[in-house]
Coordinates of C-alpha atoms in Angstrom, one line a residue:
X290 CA 0.1 -0.1 0.2
X291 CA 1.4 3.3 -1.1
X292 CA 2.0 5.9 1.7
X293 CA 1.5 9.6 0.7
X294 CA 2.5 12.2 2.9
X295 CA 0.9 15.7 1.3
X296 CA 0.4 19.2 1.9
X297 CA 3.5 19.7 4.2
X298 CA 4.6 23.0 2.3
X299 CA 1.0 24.1 0.9
X300 CA -0.8 23.5 4.2
X301 CA -3.5 22.1 1.9
X302 CA -5.7 19.2 3.0
X303 CA -4.6 17.4 -0.1
X304 CA -6.3 14.0 0.6
X305 CA -9.7 15.7 1.1
X306 CA -9.3 17.9 -2.0
X307 CA -8.4 14.8 -4.0
X308 CA -11.2 12.5 -2.4
X309 CA -13.9 15.3 -3.6
X310 CA -12.2 15.5 -7.1
X311 CA -12.5 11.8 -7.5
X312 CA -16.2 11.5 -5.8
X313 CA -17.8 11.6 -9.2
X314 CA -15.8 8.5 -10.2
X315 CA -16.0 6.8 -6.9
X316 CA -20.0 7.0 -7.2
X317 CA -19.5 5.3 -10.6
X318 CA -18.2 2.1 -8.8
X319 CA -20.6 2.4 -6.1
X320 CA -23.4 2.3 -8.3
X321 CA -21.9 -0.8 -10.3
X322 CA -21.5 -2.4 -6.9
X323 CA -25.3 -1.5 -6.0
X324 CA -26.4 -3.0 -9.5
X325 CA -24.6 -6.2 -8.6
X326 CA -26.0 -6.6 -5.2
X327 CA -29.8 -6.1 -6.9
X328 CA -29.0 -8.6 -9.3
X329 CA -27.8 -11.0 -6.5
X330 CA -31.1 -10.3 -4.4
X331 CA -33.1 -10.9 -7.7
X332 CA -31.5 -14.2 -8.2
X333 CA -32.4 -15.3 -4.6
X334 CA -35.9 -14.3 -5.3
X335 CA -36.4 -16.4 -8.2
X336 CA -34.7 -19.2 -6.9
X337 CA -37.2 -19.1 -3.9
X338 CA -40.2 -18.7 -6.3
X339 CA -38.9 -21.3 -8.7
X340 CA -38.6 -23.6 -5.8
X341 CA -42.3 -23.2 -4.9
X342 CA -43.3 -23.5 -8.4
X343 CA -41.4 -26.5 -8.8
X344 CA -42.5 -28.1 -5.9
X345 CA -46.1 -27.3 -6.8
X346 CA -45.6 -29.1 -10.2
X347 CA -43.8 -32.3 -9.0
X348 CA -45.6 -32.8 -5.6
X349 CA -48.8 -31.9 -6.3
X350 CA -49.7 -31.3 -9.8
X351 CA -47.6 -34.4 -11.0
X352 CA -49.9 -36.8 -9.1
X353 CA -53.0 -35.2 -10.0
X354 CA -52.8 -36.3 -13.6
X355 CA -53.1 -40.1 -12.5
X356 CA -55.8 -42.2 -11.6
X357 CA -54.3 -43.2 -8.3
X358 CA -54.5 -40.0 -6.7
X359 CA -58.4 -40.2 -6.8
X360 CA -58.4 -43.9 -6.0
X361 CA -59.6 -43.3 -2.6
X362 CA -61.9 -45.9 -1.2
X363 CA -63.2 -46.8 2.2
X364 CA -64.5 -50.1 3.8
X365 CA -67.2 -50.1 6.9
X366 CA -67.0 -53.0 8.8
X367 CA -69.9 -54.3 10.5
X368 CA -67.8 -55.4 13.7
X369 CA -64.7 -53.9 13.9
X370 CA -63.6 -55.8 17.0
X371 CA -63.4 -58.9 14.7
X372 CA -61.2 -57.3 11.9
X373 CA -59.6 -53.9 10.7
X374 CA -59.2 -53.1 7.1
X375 CA -57.1 -51.3 5.1
X376 CA -58.4 -50.1 1.5
X377 CA -56.5 -50.2 -1.6
X378 CA -57.5 -48.3 -4.5
X379 CA -58.4 -51.1 -7.0
X380 CA -60.8 -52.8 -4.6
X381 CA -64.4 -53.3 -6.3
X382 CA -66.9 -51.5 -4.9
X383 CA -69.6 -53.7 -2.8
X384 CA -70.4 -55.8 0.2
X385 CA -68.4 -58.9 1.1
X386 CA -68.5 -61.4 3.9
X387 CA -66.2 -62.7 6.4
X388 CA -65.9 -65.4 8.9
X389 CA -62.6 -65.8 11.0
X390 CA -62.3 -69.7 11.8
X391 CA -58.5 -69.2 13.7
X392 CA -56.8 -66.8 14.7
X393 CA -52.8 -67.1 14.1
X394 CA -50.9 -68.1 17.5
X395 CA -47.0 -68.0 18.0
X396 CA -45.6 -71.1 19.5
X397 CA -44.8 -70.2 23.2
X398 CA -43.2 -72.5 26.0
X399 CA -43.9 -71.7 29.6
X400 CA -41.2 -73.6 31.6
X401 CA -42.0 -75.8 34.7
X402 CA -40.8 -73.9 37.9
X403 CA -37.3 -74.7 39.2
X404 CA -35.2 -73.5 42.0
X405 CA -32.7 -70.9 41.0
X406 CA -31.9 -67.2 42.4
X407 CA -29.6 -66.4 39.5
X408 CA -29.5 -67.3 36.1
X409 CA -25.8 -67.9 36.4
X410 CA -26.7 -71.1 38.3
X411 CA -24.7 -73.8 37.1
X412 CA -26.3 -76.7 35.4
X413 CA -24.1 -79.3 37.6
X414 CA -26.5 -77.8 40.6
X415 CA -29.5 -79.3 38.9
X416 CA -27.5 -83.0 38.8
X417 CA -26.5 -82.5 35.0
X418 CA -23.3 -83.1 33.4
X419 CA -22.1 -85.3 36.1
X420 CA -18.7 -87.1 35.3
X421 CA -18.2 -84.6 32.3
X422 CA -21.2 -86.3 30.5
X423 CA -22.5 -83.7 27.8
X424 CA -26.1 -82.5 28.3
X425 CA -28.1 -82.7 25.0
X426 CA -31.6 -82.2 23.7
X427 CA -33.1 -81.4 20.4
X428 CA -34.7 -78.1 19.2
X429 CA -36.8 -78.0 15.8
X430 CA -37.7 -74.5 14.3
X431 CA -39.8 -74.7 11.2
X432 CA -38.1 -77.5 9.1
X433 CA -34.6 -77.1 10.6
X434 CA -33.7 -79.3 13.4
X435 CA -30.7 -78.7 15.6
X436 CA -29.0 -80.4 18.8
X437 CA -28.1 -78.1 21.7
X438 CA -25.3 -79.4 23.9
X439 CA -24.2 -78.1 27.3
X440 CA -21.7 -78.9 30.1
X441 CA -22.2 -78.7 33.8
X442 CA -20.2 -75.5 33.9
X443 CA -22.6 -73.5 31.9
X444 CA -25.7 -71.7 33.3
X445 CA -29.2 -71.1 32.9
X446 CA -28.2 -67.9 30.9
X447 CA -26.3 -69.9 28.6
X448 CA -29.1 -72.4 27.9
X449 CA -31.3 -69.3 27.0
X450 CA -28.7 -67.5 24.8
X451 CA -28.4 -71.2 22.9
X452 CA -32.1 -71.0 22.4
X453 CA -31.6 -67.3 20.7
X454 CA -28.9 -68.4 18.6
X455 CA -31.3 -71.3 16.8
X456 CA -33.8 -68.4 16.1
X457 CA -36.1 -68.2 19.1
X458 CA -36.8 -65.6 21.9
X459 CA -35.9 -67.2 25.2
X460 CA -35.4 -65.7 28.6
X461 CA -35.0 -67.2 32.1
X462 CA -37.0 -65.4 34.7
X463 CA -35.7 -65.3 38.1
X464 CA -39.0 -63.9 39.7
X465 CA -40.8 -66.7 38.5
X466 CA -38.2 -69.4 38.3
X467 CA -39.3 -70.5 34.8
X468 CA -38.0 -70.4 31.0
X469 CA -39.9 -68.3 28.7
X470 CA -39.4 -69.5 25.0
X471 CA -41.5 -68.2 21.9
X472 CA -41.3 -68.4 18.2
X473 CA -40.4 -64.9 16.3
X474 CA -43.3 -65.1 14.5
X475 CA -46.9 -66.6 14.2
X476 CA -48.0 -69.7 12.1
X477 CA -47.5 -73.3 12.3
X478 CA -44.4 -72.9 9.7
X479 CA -42.7 -70.8 12.5
X480 CA -43.6 -73.3 15.4
X481 CA -40.9 -75.1 17.4
X482 CA -40.6 -78.2 19.6
X483 CA -38.3 -79.5 22.2
X484 CA -37.2 -83.1 22.5
X485 CA -34.7 -85.7 24.0
X486 CA -32.0 -86.9 21.7
X487 CA -32.5 -90.6 20.5
X488 CA -30.5 -93.7 21.0
X489 CA -28.1 -94.1 24.2
X490 CA -28.5 -90.6 25.6
X491 CA -32.0 -90.4 25.5
X492 CA -32.7 -91.0 29.2
X493 CA -30.3 -88.5 30.1
X494 CA -31.4 -86.2 27.6
X495 CA -35.0 -86.4 29.2
X496 CA -33.7 -86.0 32.6
X497 CA -32.1 -82.5 31.6
X498 CA -35.3 -81.4 30.2
X499 CA -37.3 -82.3 33.1
X500 CA -34.6 -80.8 35.7
X501 CA -34.6 -77.4 33.6
X502 CA -38.5 -77.3 33.3
X503 CA -38.4 -77.9 29.8
X504 CA -40.2 -81.2 29.5
X505 CA -43.6 -81.4 28.1
X506 CA -46.1 -84.3 26.9
X507 CA -45.6 -84.2 23.2
X508 CA -49.2 -86.1 22.7
X509 CA -50.6 -83.4 25.4
X510 CA -48.4 -80.4 25.5
X511 CA -51.1 -78.2 27.5
X512 CA -52.1 -81.2 29.8
X513 CA -55.6 -80.9 29.0
X514 CA -56.4 -84.5 29.1
X515 CA -54.6 -85.4 32.7
X516 CA -53.0 -83.8 35.6
X517 CA -50.6 -81.1 35.2
X518 CA -47.1 -82.7 36.9
X519 CA -44.9 -80.5 39.1
X520 CA -42.0 -78.6 37.2
X521 CA -43.5 -79.8 33.8
X522 CA -43.7 -77.2 31.1
X523 CA -46.7 -75.8 29.1
X524 CA -46.4 -76.0 25.3
X525 CA -48.7 -73.8 23.1
X526 CA -47.9 -74.7 19.3
X527 CA -48.2 -72.1 16.4
X528 CA -50.9 -72.4 14.2
X529 CA -52.0 -70.4 10.9
X530 CA -55.0 -68.0 11.1
X531 CA -58.0 -69.2 8.8
X532 CA -60.8 -66.9 7.4
X533 CA -63.6 -67.5 4.8
X534 CA -64.1 -64.4 2.4
X535 CA -67.3 -64.7 0.2
X536 CA -67.0 -68.5 1.3
X537 CA -63.4 -69.0 -0.1
X538 CA -61.1 -70.2 2.4
X539 CA -57.7 -68.4 2.9
X540 CA -54.8 -69.1 5.5
X541 CA -51.9 -67.0 6.8
X542 CA -48.8 -67.7 9.2
X543 CA -49.9 -64.2 10.5
X544 CA -53.5 -62.7 11.4
X545 CA -52.8 -60.3 8.2
X546 CA -54.3 -61.3 4.8
X547 CA -53.8 -59.2 1.7
X548 CA -56.6 -60.1 -0.6
X549 CA -57.6 -58.2 -4.0
X550 CA -56.6 -54.9 -2.7
X551 CA -57.9 -55.3 0.8
X552 CA -55.8 -55.6 3.9
X553 CA -57.4 -57.7 6.7
X554 CA -56.3 -57.9 10.2
X555 CA -58.1 -60.3 12.2
X556 CA -58.4 -59.6 15.8
X557 CA -60.7 -62.5 17.0
X558 CA -62.7 -65.6 15.8
X559 CA -66.4 -65.1 14.9
X560 CA -68.9 -67.2 17.0
X561 CA -71.1 -70.0 15.1
X562 CA -73.4 -68.4 12.7
X563 CA -71.7 -65.1 12.9
X564 CA -70.9 -63.2 9.6
X565 CA -69.2 -59.7 9.4
X566 CA -70.1 -57.7 6.5
X567 CA -67.4 -55.4 4.7
X568 CA -69.1 -52.9 2.7
X569 CA -66.5 -50.9 0.2
X570 CA -67.4 -47.5 -1.1
X571 CA -65.6 -44.6 -2.7
X572 CA -64.3 -42.1 -0.1
X573 CA -65.7 -38.8 -1.3
X574 CA -64.0 -37.2 1.6
X575 CA -60.7 -38.3 0.7
X576 CA -61.1 -37.5 -3.0
X577 CA -62.4 -33.8 -1.8
X578 CA -59.6 -33.5 0.4
X579 CA -57.2 -34.3 -2.5
X580 CA -58.8 -31.5 -4.7
X581 CA -59.0 -29.1 -1.9
X582 CA -55.1 -29.7 -1.1
X583 CA -54.7 -28.7 -4.9
X584 CA -56.3 -25.6 -4.7
X585 CA -54.7 -24.8 -1.3
X586 CA -51.3 -25.1 -2.9
X587 CA -52.4 -23.4 -6.1
X588 CA -53.7 -20.4 -4.1
X589 CA -50.6 -20.0 -2.2
X590 CA -48.4 -20.0 -5.4
X591 CA -50.5 -17.8 -7.5
X592 CA -51.0 -15.2 -4.6
X593 CA -47.5 -15.1 -4.3
X594 CA -47.0 -14.3 -7.9
X595 CA -49.6 -11.7 -7.8
X596 CA -48.0 -10.0 -4.9
X597 CA -44.5 -10.3 -6.2
X598 CA -45.5 -8.9 -9.4
X599 CA -47.9 -6.1 -8.1
X600 CA -45.6 -5.0 -5.5
X601 CA -45.0 -1.2 -4.7
X602 CA -42.2 0.5 -6.7
X603 CA -38.9 1.2 -4.8
X604 CA -37.4 3.1 -7.4
X605 CA -36.2 5.7 -4.7
X606 CA -34.4 3.0 -2.8
X607 CA -30.7 1.7 -3.7
X608 CA -28.5 -0.8 -1.6
X609 CA -26.7 1.0 0.8
X610 CA -22.9 1.7 1.0
X611 CA -20.9 0.6 3.9
X612 CA -20.8 4.2 5.3
X613 CA -24.7 4.6 4.8
X614 CA -25.4 1.3 6.8
X615 CA -23.2 2.8 9.7
X616 CA -25.3 5.8 9.7
X617 CA -28.3 3.7 10.4
X618 CA -29.5 1.2 13.1
X619 CA -30.0 -2.6 12.3
X620 CA -33.8 -2.7 12.2
X621 CA -33.6 0.4 9.6
X622 CA -30.9 -1.1 7.4
X623 CA -33.5 -4.2 7.4
X624 CA -36.2 -2.1 6.6
X625 CA -34.6 -0.4 3.7
X626 CA -33.5 -3.5 2.1
X627 CA -36.9 -5.3 2.6
X628 CA -38.5 -2.6 0.4
X629 CA -35.8 -3.3 -2.3
X630 CA -36.2 -6.9 -2.1
X631 CA -39.9 -6.8 -2.0
X632 CA -39.8 -5.0 -5.4
X633 CA -37.3 -7.1 -7.1
X634 CA -39.9 -8.9 -9.7
X635 CA -42.4 -5.9 -10.0
X636 CA -43.7 -6.2 -13.5
X637 CA -41.3 -8.9 -14.1
X638 CA -42.2 -10.4 -17.7
X639 CA -41.1 -13.8 -17.2
X640 CA -43.1 -13.9 -14.1
X641 CA -46.1 -12.3 -15.8
X642 CA -46.0 -15.1 -18.4
X643 CA -45.9 -18.0 -16.2
X644 CA -48.7 -16.5 -14.1
X645 CA -50.8 -15.7 -17.3
X646 CA -50.4 -19.4 -18.3
X647 CA -51.4 -20.9 -14.9
X648 CA -54.5 -18.5 -14.8
X649 CA -55.5 -19.5 -18.4
X650 CA -55.5 -23.1 -17.7
X651 CA -57.8 -22.6 -14.8
X652 CA -60.2 -21.2 -16.9
X653 CA -60.1 -23.7 -19.4
X654 CA -63.2 -26.1 -20.3
X655 CA -63.0 -30.0 -20.9
X656 CA -65.3 -32.4 -22.0
X657 CA -65.2 -35.5 -19.7
X658 CA -65.0 -38.8 -21.8
X659 CA -65.8 -41.8 -19.5
X660 CA -65.6 -45.4 -20.9
X661 CA -65.1 -43.9 -24.3
X662 CA -68.5 -42.1 -23.7
X663 CA -68.8 -38.1 -24.2
X664 CA -70.5 -37.0 -21.0
X665 CA -72.3 -34.0 -22.5
X666 CA -71.0 -30.4 -22.5
X667 CA -68.0 -28.8 -21.7
X668 CA -67.3 -29.0 -17.7
X669 CA -65.4 -25.7 -16.2
X670 CA -64.5 -25.4 -12.4
X671 CA -67.7 -23.6 -11.5
X672 CA -69.7 -26.5 -12.6
X673 CA -68.1 -28.1 -9.3
X674 CA -68.8 -25.0 -7.4
X675 CA -65.1 -24.0 -7.6
X676 CA -64.8 -20.3 -8.2
X677 CA -62.8 -16.8 -7.6
X678 CA -64.5 -14.2 -5.7
X679 CA -64.2 -11.9 -8.6
X680 CA -62.1 -8.7 -8.8
X681 CA -63.7 -6.3 -6.9
X682 CA -64.3 -8.8 -4.0
X683 CA -61.1 -10.5 -3.6
X684 CA -58.8 -9.4 -1.4
X685 CA -55.5 -7.7 -2.5
X686 CA -53.3 -10.3 -4.2
X687 CA -56.0 -12.9 -3.9
X688 CA -58.1 -12.2 -7.1
X689 CA -56.8 -15.4 -8.6
X690 CA -57.5 -17.3 -5.7
X691 CA -60.2 -20.1 -6.0
X692 CA -62.7 -21.2 -3.4
X693 CA -64.5 -24.5 -3.1
X694 CA -68.3 -24.3 -2.1
X695 CA -68.8 -22.8 1.2
X696 CA -64.8 -22.2 1.8
X697 CA -65.4 -18.7 1.6
X698 CA -66.9 -15.6 3.4
X699 CA -68.6 -14.6 0.1
X700 CA -72.4 -15.1 0.1
X701 CA -72.9 -16.3 -3.3
X702 CA -70.2 -18.8 -3.0
X703 CA -72.0 -20.1 0.3
X704 CA -75.4 -20.2 -1.4
X705 CA -74.4 -23.5 -3.1
X706 CA -72.5 -25.3 -0.2
X707 CA -71.2 -29.0 -0.9
X708 CA -71.3 -29.0 -4.7
X709 CA -68.2 -30.7 -5.0
X710 CA -69.0 -33.3 -2.5
X711 CA -72.3 -34.1 -4.4
X712 CA -70.3 -34.2 -7.9
X713 CA -68.0 -36.5 -6.1
X714 CA -70.7 -38.8 -4.7
X715 CA -73.1 -38.9 -7.7
X716 CA -70.7 -38.6 -10.6
X717 CA -67.0 -39.4 -9.3
X718 CA -65.6 -40.5 -12.8
X719 CA -66.7 -37.2 -14.1
X720 CA -64.9 -35.3 -11.3
X721 CA -61.6 -37.5 -11.8
X722 CA -61.7 -37.2 -15.6
X723 CA -62.2 -33.3 -15.5
X724 CA -59.4 -32.9 -12.8
X725 CA -56.9 -35.0 -14.6
X726 CA -57.3 -33.2 -17.8
X727 CA -57.0 -30.0 -16.1
X728 CA -53.7 -31.0 -14.0
X729 CA -52.2 -32.6 -17.2
X730 CA -52.7 -29.4 -19.2
X731 CA -51.4 -27.3 -16.4
X732 CA -48.5 -29.7 -15.8
X733 CA -47.6 -29.7 -19.8
X734 CA -47.5 -25.7 -19.7
X735 CA -45.4 -25.6 -16.7
X736 CA -43.0 -28.3 -18.4
X737 CA -42.9 -25.9 -21.4
X738 CA -41.7 -22.9 -19.3
X739 CA -39.4 -25.0 -17.4
X740 CA -37.7 -26.4 -20.3
X741 CA -34.0 -26.3 -20.4
X742 CA -32.5 -23.5 -23.0
X743 CA -29.4 -21.6 -23.5
X744 CA -30.4 -19.2 -20.9
X745 CA -32.0 -21.5 -18.5
X746 CA -31.6 -24.8 -16.7
X747 CA -34.2 -27.7 -16.7
X748 CA -37.1 -27.2 -14.4
X749 CA -36.1 -23.4 -14.1
X750 CA -38.9 -21.0 -14.7
X751 CA -36.4 -18.1 -15.1
X752 CA -33.0 -17.4 -17.1
X753 CA -30.7 -18.6 -14.2
X754 CA -27.7 -19.3 -16.6
X755 CA -27.9 -15.7 -18.2
X756 CA -28.4 -13.9 -14.7
X757 CA -25.4 -15.9 -13.5
X758 CA -23.3 -14.6 -16.4
X759 CA -24.4 -11.3 -15.5
X760 CA -23.7 -11.3 -12.0
X761 CA -20.2 -12.6 -12.6
X762 CA -19.5 -9.8 -15.4
X763 CA -20.1 -7.2 -12.5
X764 CA -16.9 -8.4 -11.2
X765 CA -14.6 -7.3 -14.3
X766 CA -16.8 -4.2 -14.6
X767 CA -16.2 -3.2 -10.8
X768 CA -12.3 -3.9 -11.3
X769 CA -12.1 -2.0 -14.5
X770 CA -13.9 1.1 -12.9
X771 CA -11.6 1.0 -9.9
X772 CA -8.6 0.7 -11.9
X773 CA -9.9 4.0 -13.3
X774 CA -10.6 5.6 -10.3
X775 CA -7.0 4.6 -9.0
X776 CA -5.3 6.0 -11.9
X777 CA -7.3 9.1 -11.6
X778 CA -6.3 9.5 -7.9
X779 CA -2.8 8.6 -8.6
X780 CA -2.5 11.3 -11.1
X781 CA -4.0 14.2 -8.8
X782 CA -1.4 12.9 -6.2
X783 CA 1.5 13.3 -8.5
X784 CA 0.2 16.9 -9.4
X785 CA 0.0 17.8 -5.9
X786 CA 3.3 16.3 -5.3
X787 CA 5.1 18.4 -7.9
X788 CA 3.2 21.2 -6.6
X789 CA 4.8 20.4 -3.3
X790 CA 8.3 20.2 -4.6
X791 CA 8.0 23.2 -6.2
X792 CA 7.0 25.3 -3.0
X793 CA 9.6 23.4 -1.4
X794 CA 12.2 24.8 -3.8
X795 CA 10.9 28.2 -3.6
X796 CA 10.9 28.3 0.3
X797 CA 14.3 27.1 0.2
X798 CA 15.4 30.1 -2.3
X799 CA 13.7 32.8 -0.2
X800 CA 15.6 31.5 2.9
X801 CA 18.8 31.9 1.0
X802 CA 18.0 35.4 -0.3
X803 CA 16.8 36.5 3.2
X804 CA 20.0 35.0 5.0
X805 CA 22.1 37.3 2.5
X806 CA 20.4 40.4 3.9
X807 CA 21.2 39.2 7.4

């Protein structure tokens, strides 16, 4: 950095003079910086609006073009305690009958009580594994059978862990002094059994099972046909659920059935002679909510676009310089910049073009063609009770918003409540066909507007590429003007420096002459 010492001979405030002389050129640099700042803010404003447009386009509008967005059905159950139902979109409307013969069960063994104060108790303390003899028994989970082997130095916890390793849930409960073992899933195919090994070790194996409270009668596991022996386990084998839907028999390893679009979860068995009815109908409320959500999002977007386009002029406001910001409070700076930012898209041609296309589509009429048959005259939004409030009745920046039936304070709209809901109930195919066409049309128009060009990226409504280039070009403009300003200032400093040198020489000569005359 150059250090300049001036005004020593002339007594002039050279720096202040040169600063004033260069003020006009300095202002030119500041103006370019302000233009760059405004463009940067405008790009940010477009990015924010573009995201809202794209979100509406991809999250709402895209789905509205297809049947699945309206495939909303519900099923009423005569006895919800027996079964709960989730209804898919492809279920045929009508009434079906259901009987629940069996509920799926999970295999569960409750061990007999044994004496143990800790699950770390050694198996040898139960008289097992004497003389190093292995402790063995078989576990069969589904179709897979494994042999478990222990030593007398292992613990009750080791036994529970071994059951876990073969795919079961197992625990030794100290409070009750019992093993609790179960399958991870319900159904016959996920059931399990415990039994003694065959051959020479069978007697020792049975002894081990009884000592650990794991033995049960395989022919009567729940001991329903005899007295329950002390220390004997109770076994419930896994079983499948069984239902009859419209007379057809279905089985499942779980209590959930997926049949032709219905997901049935059975909770209990029906009584003899009891039949549960399942009545599937079009879910008019869900279709209504889908359409209403579309207009909520559309209104938010179109109101925002109108607000930005019709914003008040901020032509008297420019971005503040560093010195200007220092002279104001933070709140004052924020309010100043807010006025500029809110007006950046005022009367913007691109914004107007997109907004106009959207409004034109919403005013379109469509012929509803159901199953290849023309359903009469063109339909338009007001046919379904969906209208704007009109230019003079609507609030500022809400003149293009649509209201459904009674979804407004306007009496004209309220005079015909639930018109859309009635249309959905009485002619659902007409409603769906109309909104599919409306959505397709609007989707296609926005697709055209967001197409990739030399000036814009794909799915971008504004010329983002061009604006980015313009923003970067300001850097070179600022640098160029700054160089000119620096040269201009240097020239003035050079001139004043030459003047100071001349004055210095003159003063020196005057001093010499004065000294000659004493």
